[in-house]
């Protein structure tokens, strides 16, 4: 690619990105993201002793219950609008291939989704302070958990975009999200090796706490696994969307 081509591509990509955010306003994506934020935060119930452990456990339960399905719905909405309005063909005619458009959609959704994940983490010390949970705040564990959940959620977003793109029936994409809720909730009961098989069961790998008898205890997340998921997801998404660049619309 020549320097002139790169220069002309960047403004077009910015225009496409602005168009995506404009469409997201009309599709009511922001209320869905706010519901994802508030729905998970509401699960931060008042703790009974060992407050920080219980708060982190409540946060994780909310993430597993809501995130897979709402991410699926959001990805489906931003993809289905192109099929309904013949957008894939219109963008291709203006020089934006389906693969490029899919990558822009991921960026447009990924930024606010990552922001929601950060706000989840901030809710823990805020809620703990309001409830009078004694110091010290487990800042390192909160940051590590938030980063892990952010990586997993972004990989799920990329997968859901591809599922929505591949199927004319968006019930399949939403059904994948419902299956994701089930997998994220019961994944902890599966063998450890099985939890590495899907992005949704990775939520089970980063459970921040558990109970030893009646006592809550911290769990250390396998961060190398989350890093591998991030790399594998980025490579797979790039390869698949690059192949879409060469596909006829």
Short mmCIF file of C-alpha atoms in Angstrom, two decimals, residues 21-209:
data_model
loop_
_atom_site.label_atom_id
_atom_site.label_comp_id
_atom_site.label_asym_id
_atom_site.label_seq_id
_atom_site.Cartn_x
_atom_site.Cartn_y
_atom_site.Cartn_z
CA UNK A 21 -21.65 6.03 16.09
CA UNK A 22 -24.49 7.86 14.37
CA UNK A 23 -26.23 4.55 13.65
CA UNK A 24 -25.62 3.40 17.21
CA UNK A 25 -27.58 6.41 18.51
CA UNK A 26 -30.54 5.46 16.34
CA UNK A 27 -30.27 1.81 17.40
CA UNK A 28 -30.39 2.75 21.10
CA UNK A 29 -27.06 1.05 21.78
CA UNK A 30 -26.20 3.49 24.60
CA UNK A 31 -29.24 2.48 26.72
CA UNK A 32 -28.24 -1.16 26.29
CA UNK A 33 -24.71 -0.39 27.46
CA UNK A 34 -26.09 1.58 30.42
CA UNK A 35 -28.35 -1.35 31.29
CA UNK A 36 -25.29 -3.63 31.13
CA UNK A 37 -23.42 -1.29 33.50
CA UNK A 38 -26.27 -0.77 35.95
CA UNK A 39 -27.55 -4.33 35.82
CA UNK A 40 -24.18 -5.73 36.81
CA UNK A 41 -23.58 -3.01 39.42
CA UNK A 42 -26.92 -3.68 41.13
CA UNK A 43 -25.70 -7.21 41.87
CA UNK A 44 -23.16 -5.72 44.28
CA UNK A 45 -25.21 -6.59 47.35
CA UNK A 46 -24.36 -5.60 50.90
CA UNK A 47 -21.71 -8.00 52.20
CA UNK A 48 -21.78 -9.97 55.47
CA UNK A 49 -18.17 -9.95 56.61
CA UNK A 50 -15.18 -10.32 54.28
CA UNK A 51 -16.83 -7.49 52.37
CA UNK A 52 -14.39 -7.08 49.48
CA UNK A 53 -14.50 -10.78 48.62
CA UNK A 54 -18.30 -10.79 48.62
CA UNK A 55 -18.49 -7.62 46.53
CA UNK A 56 -16.13 -9.08 43.91
CA UNK A 57 -18.17 -12.28 43.88
CA UNK A 58 -21.37 -10.29 43.32
CA UNK A 59 -19.76 -8.37 40.49
CA UNK A 60 -18.72 -11.61 38.81
CA UNK A 61 -22.20 -13.11 39.15
CA UNK A 62 -23.70 -10.04 37.47
CA UNK A 63 -21.17 -10.16 34.63
CA UNK A 64 -21.88 -13.84 33.91
CA UNK A 65 -25.64 -13.31 34.03
CA UNK A 66 -25.92 -10.25 31.79
CA UNK A 67 -22.80 -9.67 29.70
CA UNK A 68 -22.98 -12.58 27.21
CA UNK A 69 -26.59 -11.93 26.20
CA UNK A 70 -26.41 -8.13 26.03
CA UNK A 71 -23.17 -8.24 24.03
CA UNK A 72 -24.92 -10.60 21.60
CA UNK A 73 -27.92 -8.26 21.28
CA UNK A 74 -25.72 -5.21 20.69
CA UNK A 75 -23.59 -6.98 18.06
CA UNK A 76 -26.71 -8.28 16.35
CA UNK A 77 -28.33 -4.84 16.15
CA UNK A 78 -25.33 -3.08 14.59
CA UNK A 79 -24.93 -5.90 12.04
CA UNK A 80 -28.57 -6.47 11.13
CA UNK A 81 -29.05 -2.83 10.13
CA UNK A 82 -26.61 -3.33 7.25
CA UNK A 83 -28.53 -6.33 6.00
CA UNK A 84 -31.88 -4.56 6.30
CA UNK A 85 -30.66 -1.45 4.46
CA UNK A 86 -28.30 -3.20 2.02
CA UNK A 87 -25.49 -1.39 3.82
CA UNK A 88 -22.80 -3.96 3.01
CA UNK A 89 -23.26 -3.28 -0.70
CA UNK A 90 -23.45 0.49 -0.27
CA UNK A 91 -20.27 0.61 1.79
CA UNK A 92 -18.50 -1.70 -0.68
CA UNK A 93 -19.46 0.66 -3.50
CA UNK A 94 -17.80 3.51 -1.60
CA UNK A 95 -14.61 1.52 -1.10
CA UNK A 96 -15.21 0.03 2.37
CA UNK A 97 -15.11 -3.78 2.26
CA UNK A 98 -17.20 -5.98 4.59
CA UNK A 99 -14.07 -6.91 6.55
CA UNK A 100 -13.11 -3.28 7.05
CA UNK A 101 -16.65 -2.41 8.11
CA UNK A 102 -16.66 -5.29 10.59
CA UNK A 103 -13.38 -4.07 12.11
CA UNK A 104 -14.78 -0.54 12.40
CA UNK A 105 -17.90 -1.92 14.10
CA UNK A 106 -15.69 -3.75 16.58
CA UNK A 107 -13.79 -0.55 17.34
CA UNK A 108 -16.99 1.49 17.64
CA UNK A 109 -18.50 -0.99 20.11
CA UNK A 110 -15.27 -2.07 21.79
CA UNK A 111 -14.39 1.37 23.15
CA UNK A 112 -17.64 1.90 25.11
CA UNK A 113 -17.71 -1.77 26.17
CA UNK A 114 -14.19 -1.44 27.59
CA UNK A 115 -15.33 1.73 29.39
CA UNK A 116 -18.23 -0.21 30.92
CA UNK A 117 -15.78 -2.86 32.18
CA UNK A 118 -13.63 -0.16 33.79
CA UNK A 119 -16.72 1.31 35.47
CA UNK A 120 -17.59 -2.14 36.82
CA UNK A 121 -14.24 -2.18 38.58
CA UNK A 122 -14.75 1.34 39.95
CA UNK A 123 -18.14 0.35 41.35
CA UNK A 124 -16.52 -2.09 43.79
CA UNK A 125 -14.52 0.43 45.89
CA UNK A 126 -17.31 3.00 45.57
CA UNK A 127 -19.93 0.57 46.85
CA UNK A 128 -17.56 -0.70 49.51
CA UNK A 129 -16.99 2.86 50.76
CA UNK A 130 -20.73 3.52 50.90
CA UNK A 131 -21.29 0.33 52.91
CA UNK A 132 -18.39 1.05 55.25
CA UNK A 133 -16.33 -2.01 54.26
CA UNK A 134 -13.05 -1.62 56.14
CA UNK A 135 -9.77 -0.86 54.37
CA UNK A 136 -7.55 -1.83 52.72
CA UNK A 137 -9.18 -1.90 49.30
CA UNK A 138 -7.86 -4.87 47.25
CA UNK A 139 -6.94 -2.57 44.38
CA UNK A 140 -4.64 -5.06 42.66
CA UNK A 141 -7.28 -7.78 42.60
CA UNK A 142 -9.97 -5.39 41.36
CA UNK A 143 -7.73 -4.12 38.55
CA UNK A 144 -6.66 -7.65 37.58
CA UNK A 145 -10.24 -8.92 37.54
CA UNK A 146 -11.51 -5.91 35.58
CA UNK A 147 -8.74 -6.29 32.98
CA UNK A 148 -9.45 -10.00 32.57
CA UNK A 149 -13.20 -9.48 32.19
CA UNK A 150 -12.56 -6.68 29.69
CA UNK A 151 -10.40 -8.97 27.52
CA UNK A 152 -12.96 -11.78 27.62
CA UNK A 153 -15.87 -9.45 26.84
CA UNK A 154 -14.06 -7.92 23.85
CA UNK A 155 -13.28 -11.36 22.42
CA UNK A 156 -16.94 -12.34 22.84
CA UNK A 157 -17.94 -9.11 21.08
CA UNK A 158 -15.69 -9.97 18.12
CA UNK A 159 -17.14 -13.49 17.94
CA UNK A 160 -20.72 -12.23 18.13
CA UNK A 161 -20.09 -9.75 15.31
CA UNK A 162 -18.85 -12.59 13.10
CA UNK A 163 -21.81 -14.82 14.04
CA UNK A 164 -24.24 -12.00 13.24
CA UNK A 165 -22.51 -11.34 9.94
CA UNK A 166 -22.56 -14.99 8.93
CA UNK A 167 -26.26 -15.63 9.59
CA UNK A 168 -29.33 -14.04 8.03
CA UNK A 169 -31.33 -15.15 11.06
CA UNK A 170 -30.30 -13.03 14.04
CA UNK A 171 -32.03 -15.47 16.39
CA UNK A 172 -28.91 -17.59 15.94
CA UNK A 173 -26.69 -14.77 17.21
CA UNK A 174 -28.97 -14.04 20.17
CA UNK A 175 -29.21 -17.77 20.85
CA UNK A 176 -25.41 -17.89 21.00
CA UNK A 177 -25.57 -15.17 23.64
CA UNK A 178 -28.10 -17.15 25.68
CA UNK A 179 -25.89 -20.21 25.41
CA UNK A 180 -23.01 -18.00 26.55
CA UNK A 181 -24.92 -17.09 29.71
CA UNK A 182 -25.38 -20.79 30.47
CA UNK A 183 -21.74 -21.60 29.76
CA UNK A 184 -20.45 -18.73 31.87
CA UNK A 185 -22.67 -19.74 34.79
CA UNK A 186 -21.95 -23.49 34.79
CA UNK A 187 -18.41 -23.35 33.43
CA UNK A 188 -16.92 -23.48 36.92
CA UNK A 189 -18.34 -27.01 37.29
CA UNK A 190 -16.46 -28.22 34.20
CA UNK A 191 -12.88 -29.50 34.23
CA UNK A 192 -10.30 -26.74 33.98
CA UNK A 193 -9.23 -27.78 30.48
CA UNK A 194 -12.84 -27.48 29.26
CA UNK A 195 -13.06 -23.89 30.51
CA UNK A 196 -10.46 -22.93 27.90
CA UNK A 197 -12.62 -24.15 25.01
CA UNK A 198 -14.95 -21.15 24.57
CA UNK A 199 -14.67 -17.42 25.31
CA UNK A 200 -17.74 -17.62 27.58
CA UNK A 201 -16.26 -20.30 29.83
CA UNK A 202 -13.22 -18.07 30.30
CA UNK A 203 -15.42 -16.09 32.67
CA UNK A 204 -15.27 -19.16 34.93
CA UNK A 205 -11.48 -19.08 34.85
CA UNK A 206 -11.34 -15.57 36.32
CA UNK A 207 -13.77 -16.11 39.23
CA UNK A 208 -12.35 -13.72 41.87
CA UNK A 209 -13.52 -15.61 44.96
#
